[in-house]
């Protein structure tokens, strides 16, 4: 994770570029931050704990410089404090680093034998020390970088300032994204082009094992053996990037409310002309099996799709957490299509799993939100969710767009393999066209969600239960709540409670559930009664007209199975949001988290 920015110019002060860049990169981590810049041929470093706003306060307004590097951190090695914050300086070398140096302990020990002393607990300081060691050994920074690439195991995007050469920034890349933007007499390095769009939309992408020497006039990119690489200059053309909160207090609420537009925007090209549009979706009938890989909320979207593929389209489907998938035997073969789901397209575990499948030459499909992200280049085919920037750490509008797209893939499959008749498919498509009204209806029950939030926000344990599709949704409900409210919340298959977990139910423990499957609802309600009998406060989201003593009912419109999950998740998102408001947490940037998880 973490965000990197570096800038060098011969006609402007680069401090505002560093600060704006870091503010735009804060979604990658916000534990601590720092910058290094040159003043009168000296490298000055400022580091703070917490957010970029703290860093800004520490930088005096009149500081100007023409070369500097900056970093916003999500701690991996060592606590989130100002000592462990980047930049790290080791004698001649100052660096900011994204990624993880896996063999840092071994390197540290070797350097200690050579009397190197370390001040921090980080792997990044070891990277700086190693670069310094090679620099002193060869008296040549490029040789040092090449040796570094040869000997370091792990992932890195590094920006480096050298005391003896403050006319250049050096940058090195492996497995962590890095771009070099260019504009008149100023070049800017960043871990995401979106961070520097205020200054330029023209950029080069560095590939793994490449390094570059960047000064105000030129950018020289080289391979790990020192050969110059001529890269194509890319132009970022995405428009209408709206990073404002509008009239909302939090991005999360804004993004939840946007779902009345974003779901339809995502799926419209595949439904507007009925079956003809649906046919634009990739044909999955040629595969024996579908595998789905993702992390967190993206994994939960996959669980919804698994249910639909199996139950409706009669298609074998399995879903995997990316961090598990990459270290297990997946019996990969060319008859299995693996679908990778990711909002950011930069999640390290999902990228690693994707590379694994690609290395075996097996087919892949991406469901990704961010265009030009690492994953979007790697997959054989990409379907974009097109929800615009999702800024809040808690994923909401990306999830519903992922579920909607996956649902249409299932619908197309069910049409092609005749699990559903043409008439049934057309009816479902018509209902999808009405999604805006349906979503609006559920979003508008604000008072109900706020009341529920008020009833339970002081609790420390909340359970989410469900069966089938409702279990997949319970998992997303519990995740949403825990990540922004810091309440311990668990999801369970409703029938599994009495095999252990029910012992945790006590007076007033909230148990929230949804029941949307006519065949299973009676069983879920029995499970709710079991916890009710043990003192729980019970809430049920349903599209049926149930009236049960002591069960608080939240009704959603009655819709087909493909649309249900898109509606049920909205109360879950808003309940989590209003609870977090009452608990006064930092909703958009919850503690310990980051928007894009670019480390393993
Ligand atoms: O960018 P991705 O979709 O690959 O991210 C996956 C997870 O890190 C992400 O969904 C995470 O679980 C969210 N914070 C959940 O709200």
Coordinates of C-alpha atoms and ligand atoms in Angstrom, one line a residue:
X1 CA 0.0 0.0 0.0
X2 CA 1.3 3.5 0.7
X3 CA 1.5 6.3 -1.8
X4 CA 4.6 7.7 -3.5
X5 CA 5.2 11.0 -5.2
X6 CA 8.4 12.6 -6.4
X7 CA 8.9 15.8 -8.4
X8 CA 11.8 17.6 -10.1
X9 CA 11.6 20.9 -12.0
X10 CA 13.9 23.7 -13.2
X11 CA 11.2 26.4 -13.2
X12 CA 8.8 25.8 -10.4
X13 CA 8.5 25.1 -6.7
X14 CA 7.7 21.4 -6.4
X15 CA 6.3 21.5 -2.8
X16 CA 2.7 22.0 -3.9
X17 CA 3.0 19.1 -6.3
X18 CA 4.2 16.8 -3.5
X19 CA 1.5 17.9 -1.1
X20 CA -1.4 17.7 -3.7
X21 CA 0.0 14.3 -4.9
X22 CA 0.1 12.9 -1.4
X23 CA -3.4 14.2 -0.6
X24 CA -4.6 12.4 -3.7
X25 CA -2.8 9.2 -2.7
X26 CA -4.0 9.2 0.9
X27 CA -6.5 6.5 -0.1
X28 CA -3.5 4.1 -0.1
X29 CA -2.7 4.6 3.6
X30 CA -2.8 7.3 6.1
X31 CA -0.9 6.1 9.2
X32 CA 2.0 8.5 8.8
X33 CA 3.5 10.7 6.1
X34 CA 6.7 12.5 5.1
X35 CA 8.7 14.4 2.5
X36 CA 12.3 15.0 1.6
X37 CA 13.4 18.0 -0.4
X38 CA 16.6 19.7 -1.2
X39 CA 17.4 23.2 0.1
X40 CA 20.9 24.7 -0.5
X41 CA 22.1 21.3 -1.6
X42 CA 21.1 19.6 1.6
X43 CA 18.3 17.0 1.9
X44 CA 15.7 18.0 4.5
X45 CA 13.2 15.5 5.8
X46 CA 9.9 16.2 7.6
X47 CA 7.9 13.2 9.0
X48 CA 4.7 13.0 11.0
X49 CA 2.2 10.4 12.3
X50 CA -1.3 10.5 11.0
X51 CA -2.7 12.2 7.9
X52 CA -1.3 14.6 5.3
X53 CA -3.1 17.5 7.1
X54 CA -0.6 16.9 9.9
X55 CA 2.3 17.0 7.5
X56 CA 1.1 20.2 5.9
X57 CA 1.0 21.9 9.3
X58 CA 4.7 21.0 9.8
X59 CA 5.9 22.4 6.5
X60 CA 6.5 26.1 6.7
X61 CA 4.7 28.0 4.0
X62 CA 7.8 29.7 2.6
X63 CA 9.7 26.4 1.9
X64 CA 10.5 26.1 -1.8
X65 CA 12.5 23.5 -3.6
X66 CA 12.9 22.1 -7.1
X67 CA 13.4 18.5 -6.1
X68 CA 11.6 16.3 -3.6
X69 CA 10.0 13.0 -2.8
X70 CA 7.0 12.2 -0.5
X71 CA 5.1 9.3 1.0
X72 CA 1.9 8.4 2.8
X73 CA 2.2 5.2 4.7
X74 CA 0.1 2.2 5.7
X75 CA 2.4 0.4 8.2
X76 CA 3.6 -3.1 7.4
X77 CA 6.9 -3.3 9.4
X78 CA 7.0 -1.4 12.6
X79 CA 4.5 0.9 14.2
X80 CA 2.8 3.8 12.6
X81 CA 5.0 6.5 14.0
X82 CA 7.1 9.3 12.7
X83 CA 10.4 7.3 13.1
X84 CA 9.1 4.5 10.9
X85 CA 7.5 7.0 8.5
X86 CA 9.2 7.5 5.1
X87 CA 11.4 9.0 3.7
X88 CA 14.3 6.9 5.0
X89 CA 17.8 8.3 4.8
X90 CA 20.8 6.2 4.9
X91 CA 24.0 8.2 4.5
X92 CA 24.0 9.3 0.8
X93 CA 20.6 7.8 -0.1
X94 CA 17.1 9.0 0.8
X95 CA 14.2 6.9 -0.4
X96 CA 10.4 6.5 -0.2
X97 CA 9.2 2.9 -0.8
X98 CA 6.0 1.1 -1.5
X99 CA 5.8 -2.7 -1.3
X100 CA 7.5 -5.2 0.9
X101 CA 11.2 -6.3 0.9
X102 CA 10.7 -10.0 1.8
X103 CA 14.4 -10.8 2.5
X104 CA 15.0 -7.7 4.6
X105 CA 15.9 -9.6 7.7
X106 CA 18.7 -11.5 6.0
X107 CA 19.9 -8.3 4.3
X108 CA 19.8 -6.4 7.6
X109 CA 21.9 -9.0 9.3
X110 CA 24.5 -8.9 6.6
X111 CA 24.6 -5.1 6.7
X112 CA 24.9 -5.2 10.5
X113 CA 28.0 -7.3 10.1
X114 CA 29.4 -4.4 8.1
X115 CA 28.6 -2.1 11.0
X116 CA 25.4 -0.6 9.6
X117 CA 23.2 0.6 12.3
X118 CA 19.4 0.9 12.0
X119 CA 17.0 3.3 13.6
X120 CA 13.7 1.9 12.5
X121 CA 11.8 -1.4 12.3
X122 CA 11.1 -1.0 8.7
X123 CA 12.1 -3.1 5.7
X124 CA 12.3 0.2 3.8
X125 CA 15.2 1.5 5.9
X126 CA 17.0 -1.7 5.0
X127 CA 16.3 -1.0 1.3
X128 CA 17.9 2.5 1.7
X129 CA 20.8 0.9 3.6
X130 CA 21.4 -1.7 0.9
X131 CA 21.3 0.9 -1.9
X132 CA 23.8 3.0 0.1
X133 CA 26.0 -0.1 0.6
X134 CA 26.1 -0.8 -3.2
X135 CA 26.5 2.9 -3.9
X136 CA 29.6 3.1 -1.7
X137 CA 30.9 -0.1 -3.2
X138 CA 30.6 0.9 -6.8
X139 CA 30.7 4.6 -6.5
X140 CA 27.9 4.6 -9.1
X141 CA 24.2 4.8 -8.4
X142 CA 23.1 2.9 -11.5
X143 CA 25.3 0.0 -10.7
X144 CA 23.9 0.1 -7.1
X145 CA 20.3 0.0 -8.5
X146 CA 21.1 -2.9 -10.8
X147 CA 22.7 -4.8 -7.9
X148 CA 19.7 -4.0 -5.7
X149 CA 17.3 -5.4 -8.3
X150 CA 19.4 -8.6 -8.5
X151 CA 19.5 -9.2 -4.8
X152 CA 16.2 -8.0 -3.4
X153 CA 13.2 -10.3 -3.1
X154 CA 9.8 -8.8 -2.8
X155 CA 7.9 -5.8 -4.2
X156 CA 9.0 -2.2 -4.5
X157 CA 8.3 1.1 -6.1
X158 CA 11.1 3.4 -5.0
X159 CA 11.9 7.1 -5.4
X160 CA 15.5 7.9 -4.5
X161 CA 17.3 11.1 -3.9
X162 CA 21.1 11.0 -3.8
X163 CA 23.0 13.6 -1.8
X164 CA 25.8 13.7 -4.4
X165 CA 23.4 14.2 -7.3
X166 CA 20.5 16.5 -6.5
X167 CA 19.8 17.1 -10.2
X168 CA 18.1 13.7 -10.6
X169 CA 15.5 11.5 -8.9
X170 CA 16.0 7.8 -9.4
X171 CA 13.1 5.4 -9.4
X172 CA 12.9 1.6 -9.4
X173 CA 9.9 -0.7 -9.8
X174 CA 8.8 -4.3 -9.2
X175 CA 5.2 -5.4 -8.6
X176 CA 4.2 -2.0 -7.1
X177 CA 2.7 0.5 -9.6
X178 CA 4.8 3.5 -10.6
X179 CA 4.3 6.1 -13.3
X180 CA 6.4 9.1 -14.5
X181 CA 4.3 12.0 -15.6
X182 CA 5.8 14.7 -17.7
X183 CA 5.1 18.4 -18.3
X184 CA 7.1 21.5 -19.3
X185 CA 10.4 21.4 -17.4
X186 CA 8.9 19.3 -14.7
X187 CA 8.7 15.6 -14.3
X188 CA 6.6 13.9 -11.6
X189 CA 6.8 10.3 -10.3
X190 CA 3.8 8.8 -8.6
X191 CA 2.2 5.5 -7.6
X192 CA -1.0 6.5 -9.5
X193 CA -1.4 8.9 -12.4
X194 CA -4.6 10.1 -10.9
X195 CA -2.6 11.7 -8.1
X196 CA -0.9 14.1 -10.4
X197 CA -3.6 14.9 -13.0
X198 CA -3.7 18.5 -11.8
X199 CA -0.2 18.9 -13.4
X200 CA -0.1 16.5 -16.3
X201 CA -2.0 13.7 -18.0
X202 CA 1.0 12.5 -20.0
X203 CA 2.9 9.7 -18.5
X204 CA 5.1 6.6 -18.8
X205 CA 4.4 3.4 -17.0
X206 CA 7.4 1.5 -15.5
X207 CA 7.3 -2.2 -15.8
X208 CA 8.8 -4.7 -13.4
X209 CA 12.6 -4.7 -13.0
X210 CA 12.9 -1.3 -14.7
X211 CA 14.5 1.8 -13.3
X212 CA 14.6 5.4 -14.4
X213 CA 16.8 8.5 -14.0
X214 CA 14.5 11.5 -14.0
X215 CA 15.5 15.2 -14.1
X216 CA 13.6 18.3 -15.1
X217 CA 14.4 17.9 -18.8
X218 CA 14.5 14.1 -19.4
X219 CA 13.4 10.7 -18.3
X220 CA 15.7 7.9 -19.1
X221 CA 14.1 4.4 -18.5
X222 CA 16.3 1.4 -18.4
X223 CA 15.9 -2.4 -18.0
X224 CA 17.6 -4.2 -15.1
X225 CA 20.7 -4.8 -17.3
X226 CA 21.0 -1.1 -18.0
X227 CA 19.6 -1.0 -21.6
X228 CA 17.7 2.1 -22.5
X229 CA 14.0 1.4 -23.1
X230 CA 12.0 3.6 -25.4
X231 CA 8.5 3.7 -24.0
X232 CA 5.3 5.0 -25.5
X233 CA 4.0 8.1 -23.8
X234 CA 0.5 7.5 -22.6
X235 CA -2.2 10.1 -22.2
X236 CA -4.8 9.7 -19.5
X237 CA -8.1 10.7 -21.0
X238 CA -10.7 9.7 -18.4
X239 CA -13.0 12.7 -17.8
X240 CA -15.4 13.9 -15.1
X241 CA -13.4 12.7 -12.2
X242 CA -15.6 14.1 -9.4
X243 CA -13.6 14.0 -6.1
X244 CA -16.0 16.2 -4.2
X245 CA -18.3 15.2 -1.3
X246 CA -21.1 17.3 -2.7
X247 CA -23.5 18.1 0.1
X248 CA -22.8 14.9 1.9
X249 CA -20.8 14.7 5.2
X250 CA -19.0 11.6 4.0
X251 CA -17.9 10.0 0.7
X252 CA -19.4 6.8 1.9
X253 CA -22.9 8.2 2.1
X254 CA -22.5 10.0 -1.2
X255 CA -21.4 6.7 -2.8
X256 CA -24.3 4.8 -1.2
X257 CA -26.7 7.3 -2.6
X258 CA -25.1 7.3 -6.0
X259 CA -26.1 3.6 -6.4
X260 CA -29.4 4.7 -7.9
X261 CA -27.4 5.8 -10.9
X262 CA -24.3 3.6 -10.9
X263 CA -25.9 0.2 -11.0
X264 CA -27.9 1.2 -14.1
X265 CA -24.9 2.9 -15.7
X266 CA -22.9 -0.3 -15.3
X267 CA -25.4 -2.6 -16.8
X268 CA -27.2 -0.5 -19.4
X269 CA -25.1 -1.5 -22.4
X270 CA -26.0 -5.1 -21.7
X271 CA -29.8 -4.7 -21.3
X272 CA -30.9 -1.7 -23.3
X273 CA -31.8 -3.6 -26.5
X274 CA -33.0 -6.7 -24.7
X275 CA -31.5 -10.1 -25.6
X276 CA -29.3 -8.5 -28.3
X277 CA -27.6 -6.4 -25.7
X278 CA -27.2 -9.4 -23.3
X279 CA -25.5 -11.2 -26.1
X280 CA -22.6 -8.7 -26.0
X281 CA -21.5 -10.4 -22.8
X282 CA -18.8 -13.0 -23.1
X283 CA -20.1 -16.5 -23.8
X284 CA -19.3 -18.7 -20.8
X285 CA -21.0 -21.9 -22.1
X286 CA -17.7 -23.1 -23.6
X287 CA -16.3 -23.5 -20.1
X288 CA -16.8 -26.5 -17.8
X289 CA -16.5 -24.4 -14.7
X290 CA -16.3 -20.8 -13.4
X291 CA -13.9 -19.8 -10.7
X292 CA -14.1 -16.4 -9.1
X293 CA -11.3 -14.7 -7.2
X294 CA -11.3 -11.5 -5.1
X295 CA -10.7 -10.0 -1.7
X296 CA -13.0 -8.5 0.9
X297 CA -16.1 -7.0 -0.6
X298 CA -15.1 -8.2 -4.1
X299 CA -15.0 -11.8 -2.7
X300 CA -18.5 -11.2 -1.3
X301 CA -19.8 -10.1 -4.7
X302 CA -18.3 -13.4 -6.1
X303 CA -20.3 -15.3 -3.5
X304 CA -23.6 -13.9 -4.8
X305 CA -22.6 -14.8 -8.3
X306 CA -21.7 -18.4 -7.2
X307 CA -25.1 -18.8 -5.8
X308 CA -26.8 -17.6 -9.0
X309 CA -24.5 -19.5 -11.4
X310 CA -25.2 -22.8 -9.5
X311 CA -28.9 -22.3 -8.6
X312 CA -30.2 -20.5 -11.7
X313 CA -27.7 -21.2 -14.6
X314 CA -26.9 -24.7 -13.5
X315 CA -23.2 -23.9 -13.9
X316 CA -20.4 -25.1 -11.7
X317 CA -18.9 -22.2 -9.8
X318 CA -16.4 -21.8 -7.0
X319 CA -15.3 -18.6 -5.3
X320 CA -11.9 -18.1 -3.7
X321 CA -10.3 -15.5 -1.5
X322 CA -7.3 -14.3 -3.5
X323 CA -4.7 -14.6 -0.6
X324 CA -5.7 -18.3 -0.2
X325 CA -6.0 -19.1 -3.9
X326 CA -2.5 -18.1 -4.7
X327 CA -1.1 -20.7 -2.3
X328 CA -3.2 -23.8 -3.0
X329 CA -3.7 -26.3 -5.7
X330 CA -6.4 -24.9 -8.0
X331 CA -6.3 -27.7 -10.5
X332 CA -6.0 -25.1 -13.2
X333 CA -7.1 -26.0 -16.7
X334 CA -8.2 -24.3 -19.9
X335 CA -11.9 -25.3 -19.4
X336 CA -12.2 -23.2 -16.3
X337 CA -12.7 -19.4 -16.7
X338 CA -11.3 -17.5 -13.8
X339 CA -13.1 -14.2 -13.1
X340 CA -11.1 -11.6 -11.1
X341 CA -13.1 -9.0 -9.3
X342 CA -11.5 -5.8 -8.0
X343 CA -12.6 -2.2 -7.6
X344 CA -9.0 -0.8 -7.6
X345 CA -7.5 -3.3 -10.0
X346 CA -4.4 -3.0 -7.8
X347 CA -5.0 -5.5 -4.9
X348 CA -1.7 -7.4 -4.5
X349 CA -3.2 -10.8 -3.7
X350 CA -5.7 -10.6 -6.6
X351 CA -2.9 -9.6 -9.0
X352 CA -0.7 -12.5 -7.8
X353 CA -3.6 -15.0 -8.3
X354 CA -4.2 -13.5 -11.7
X355 CA -0.6 -13.9 -12.7
X356 CA -0.7 -17.5 -11.5
X357 CA -3.6 -18.3 -13.9
X358 CA -2.0 -16.4 -16.7
X359 CA 1.3 -18.3 -16.3
X360 CA -0.7 -21.5 -16.9
X361 CA -2.2 -20.0 -20.0
X362 CA -5.7 -20.4 -18.7
X363 CA -8.6 -18.0 -19.6
X364 CA -9.3 -14.9 -17.4
X365 CA -11.9 -12.2 -17.2
X366 CA -11.7 -9.1 -15.1
X367 CA -14.6 -7.2 -13.4
X368 CA -12.7 -4.0 -12.5
X369 CA -13.6 -0.4 -11.8
X370 CA -10.4 1.5 -12.3
X371 CA -9.4 1.8 -15.9
X372 CA -5.7 1.4 -16.8
X373 CA -5.1 -0.4 -13.5
X374 CA -2.6 -3.2 -13.3
X375 CA -5.2 -5.9 -13.5
X376 CA -7.0 -4.4 -16.4
X377 CA -3.8 -4.9 -18.5
X378 CA -3.3 -8.4 -17.3
X379 CA -6.8 -10.0 -17.9
X380 CA -7.7 -11.5 -21.3
X381 CA -11.0 -9.5 -21.2
X382 CA -12.2 -6.8 -18.9
X383 CA -15.7 -5.7 -18.0
X384 CA -15.6 -2.3 -16.3
X385 CA -18.0 -1.4 -13.5
X386 CA -17.9 2.3 -14.5
X387 CA -19.1 3.6 -11.1
X388 CA -16.6 6.5 -11.1
X389 CA -14.1 7.1 -8.3
X390 CA -14.9 5.2 -5.1
X391 CA -13.2 7.2 -2.4
X392 CA -14.5 5.9 0.9
X393 CA -12.5 2.9 2.1
X394 CA -15.7 0.9 2.6
X395 CA -16.8 -0.3 -0.8
X396 CA -20.4 0.2 -1.6
X397 CA -21.2 1.3 -5.1
X398 CA -18.4 -0.8 -6.6
X399 CA -20.0 -3.9 -4.8
X400 CA -23.4 -3.4 -6.3
X401 CA -22.0 -2.7 -9.7
X402 CA -19.9 -5.9 -9.5
X403 CA -23.0 -7.9 -8.4
X404 CA -25.1 -6.4 -11.1
X405 CA -22.5 -7.2 -13.8
X406 CA -22.0 -10.8 -12.5
X407 CA -25.8 -11.3 -12.3
X408 CA -26.0 -10.4 -16.0
X409 CA -23.3 -12.8 -16.8
X410 CA -25.3 -15.5 -15.1
X411 CA -28.5 -14.3 -16.9
X412 CA -26.7 -14.6 -20.3
X413 CA -25.4 -18.0 -19.3
X414 CA -28.9 -19.2 -18.2
X415 CA -30.3 -17.9 -21.5
X416 CA -27.6 -19.6 -23.6
X417 CA -27.8 -22.9 -21.8
X418 CA -31.6 -22.7 -21.7
X419 CA -31.8 -22.9 -17.9
X420 CA -34.2 -20.0 -18.3
X421 CA -36.6 -19.4 -21.2
X422 CA -36.4 -16.4 -23.5
X423 CA -39.6 -15.1 -21.9
X424 CA -38.2 -15.3 -18.4
X425 CA -34.9 -13.6 -19.4
X426 CA -36.8 -10.8 -21.1
X427 CA -38.9 -10.3 -17.9
X428 CA -35.8 -10.1 -15.8
X429 CA -34.2 -7.6 -18.2
X430 CA -37.3 -5.4 -17.9
X431 CA -37.0 -5.5 -14.2
X432 CA -33.3 -4.6 -14.3
X433 CA -34.3 -1.5 -16.4
X434 CA -36.4 -0.4 -13.4
X435 CA -33.5 -0.7 -11.0
X436 CA -33.2 3.0 -10.4
X437 CA -36.7 3.2 -8.9
X438 CA -36.3 0.0 -6.9
X439 CA -32.9 1.2 -5.4
X440 CA -34.4 4.6 -4.7
X441 CA -37.3 3.0 -2.8
X442 CA -34.8 1.2 -0.5
X443 CA -32.5 4.2 -0.1
X444 CA -35.4 6.4 1.0
X445 CA -36.1 4.5 4.2
X446 CA -33.5 6.5 6.0
X447 CA -35.6 7.0 9.1
X448 CA -35.9 3.3 9.6
X449 CA -32.1 2.7 9.3
X450 CA -31.4 5.6 11.6
X451 CA -33.8 4.3 14.2
X452 CA -32.2 0.8 14.1
X453 CA -28.8 2.3 14.3
X454 CA -29.8 4.3 17.4
X455 CA -31.2 1.1 19.0
X456 CA -28.0 -0.9 18.6
X457 CA -25.0 1.4 18.2
X458 CA -23.7 0.9 21.8
X459 CA -23.5 -2.9 21.4
X460 CA -20.1 -4.5 21.0
X461 CA -21.2 -7.7 19.2
X462 CA -23.6 -7.9 16.4
X463 CA -24.5 -11.0 14.4
X464 CA -25.6 -11.3 10.8
X465 CA -27.2 -14.5 9.6
X466 CA -28.8 -15.9 6.5
X467 CA -29.2 -18.9 4.3
X468 CA -28.1 -19.2 0.6
X469 CA -28.0 -15.9 -1.1
X470 CA -28.9 -14.2 2.2
X471 CA -25.8 -15.7 3.8
X472 CA -23.5 -14.2 1.2
X473 CA -25.2 -10.8 1.9
X474 CA -24.9 -11.3 5.7
X475 CA -21.1 -11.6 5.1
X476 CA -21.1 -8.2 3.3
X477 CA -23.3 -6.6 6.0
X478 CA -21.0 -7.8 8.8
X479 CA -17.9 -6.6 7.0
X480 CA -19.4 -3.2 6.3
X481 CA -20.3 -2.7 9.9
X482 CA -17.0 -3.9 11.5
X483 CA -14.7 -1.9 9.2
X484 CA -16.3 1.5 9.8
X485 CA -17.9 1.2 13.3
X486 CA -15.2 -1.0 14.9
X487 CA -18.0 -3.1 16.4
X488 CA -17.3 -6.8 16.4
X489 CA -19.7 -8.3 13.9
X490 CA -19.8 -11.8 12.6
X491 CA -21.8 -13.5 9.8
X492 CA -23.1 -17.0 10.1
X493 CA -25.0 -19.4 8.0
X494 CA -28.3 -19.3 9.9
X495 CA -28.5 -23.1 10.4
X496 CA -24.9 -23.2 11.8
X497 CA -25.6 -21.0 14.8
X498 CA -26.7 -23.7 17.1
X499 CA -23.5 -25.7 16.4
X500 CA -21.5 -23.3 18.6
X501 CA -22.0 -19.6 18.0
X502 CA -25.4 -19.4 19.7
X503 CA -23.6 -19.6 23.0
X504 CA -22.5 -15.9 22.4
X505 CA -26.1 -14.7 22.2
X506 CA -27.2 -12.9 25.3
X507 CA -29.8 -10.3 26.3
X508 CA -30.1 -7.6 23.7
X509 CA -27.4 -9.0 21.3
X510 CA -28.5 -7.7 17.9
X511 CA -29.0 -10.3 15.2
X512 CA -29.7 -9.0 11.8
X513 CA -30.9 -11.2 8.9
X514 CA -32.4 -11.2 5.5
X515 CA -34.9 -13.8 4.2
X516 CA -35.6 -13.7 0.5
X517 CA -35.9 -17.3 -0.6
X518 CA -39.4 -18.7 -0.2
X519 CA -38.0 -22.2 0.2
X520 CA -35.7 -21.3 3.0
X521 CA -37.4 -18.4 4.8
X522 CA -39.3 -20.5 7.3
X523 CA -36.1 -22.1 8.4
X524 CA -34.3 -18.7 8.8
X525 CA -37.2 -17.4 10.8
X526 CA -37.0 -20.5 13.1
X527 CA -33.3 -19.7 13.6
X528 CA -34.3 -16.1 14.5
X529 CA -36.8 -17.4 17.0
X530 CA -34.1 -19.5 18.6
X531 CA -31.9 -16.4 19.2
X532 CA -35.0 -14.4 20.2
X533 CA -35.7 -17.1 22.9
X534 CA -32.2 -16.3 24.2
X535 CA -32.8 -12.6 24.6
X536 CA -31.5 -11.3 21.2
X537 CA -32.9 -8.3 19.5
X538 CA -33.9 -9.5 16.0
X539 CA -34.1 -7.6 12.7
X540 CA -35.2 -9.1 9.4
X541 CA -35.0 -7.6 5.9
X542 CA -37.4 -9.3 3.6
X543 CA -39.6 -8.9 0.5
X544 CA -42.4 -11.0 2.1
X545 CA -45.2 -9.6 4.3
X546 CA -44.2 -11.3 7.5
X547 CA -45.5 -10.2 10.8
X548 CA -43.7 -12.0 13.6
X549 CA -43.9 -11.1 17.3
X550 CA -40.7 -9.3 18.4
X551 CA -39.0 -9.5 15.0
X552 CA -38.4 -6.0 13.6
X553 CA -39.1 -6.2 9.9
X554 CA -37.6 -4.0 7.2
X555 CA -39.4 -4.5 3.9
X556 CA -37.9 -4.2 0.5
X557 CA -39.8 -4.4 -2.8
X558 CA -40.5 -7.9 -4.2
X559 CA -38.2 -8.5 -7.1
X560 CA -36.6 -11.4 -9.0
X561 CA -33.7 -13.3 -7.6
X562 CA -31.1 -11.4 -9.7
X563 CA -32.1 -8.1 -8.2
X564 CA -32.7 -9.1 -4.6
X565 CA -29.1 -8.8 -3.4
X566 CA -28.8 -5.3 -4.9
X567 CA -31.6 -4.2 -2.7
X568 CA -30.9 -6.1 0.5
X569 CA -27.4 -4.8 0.7
X570 CA -28.5 -1.2 0.9
X571 CA -30.1 -1.4 4.4
X572 CA -26.9 -3.2 5.4
X573 CA -24.7 -0.4 4.1
X574 CA -26.9 2.4 5.6
X575 CA -27.2 0.6 9.0
X576 CA -23.4 0.4 9.2
X577 CA -23.1 4.0 8.1
X578 CA -25.6 5.4 10.6
X579 CA -24.1 3.3 13.4
X580 CA -20.6 4.7 12.6
X581 CA -22.0 8.2 12.6
X582 CA -23.3 7.7 16.1
X583 CA -20.0 6.2 17.2
X584 CA -18.2 9.2 15.7
X585 CA -15.6 7.1 13.8
X586 CA -13.6 8.4 10.9
X587 CA -16.0 6.8 8.4
X588 CA -14.2 7.4 5.1
X589 CA -10.8 6.6 6.5
X590 CA -11.3 4.0 9.2
X591 CA -8.4 3.1 11.4
X592 CA -5.9 0.5 10.2
X593 CA -7.3 0.4 6.7
X594 CA -6.5 1.7 3.2
X595 CA -8.5 1.9 0.1
X596 CA -6.1 -0.1 -2.0
X597 CA -4.4 -3.1 -0.5
X598 CA -1.2 -3.3 -2.6
X599 CA 0.8 -5.5 -0.2
X600 CA 0.4 -9.2 0.4
Ligands
LIG1 O1 -9.9 -3.0 -4.8 P1 -10.4 -4.3 -4.5 O2 -11.8 -4.5 -4.9 O3 -9.6 -5.4 -5.0 O4 -10.3 -4.4 -2.9 C1 -10.7 -5.6 -2.2 C2 -10.9 -5.3 -0.8 O5 -9.7 -4.8 -0.2 C3 -12.0 -4.3 -0.5 O6 -13.2 -4.8 -1.0 C4 -12.2 -4.2 1.0 O7 -12.6 -5.4 1.6 C5 -13.2 -3.0 1.3 N1 -12.6 -2.1 2.3 C6 -14.5 -3.5 1.9 O8 -15.3 -2.4 2.1

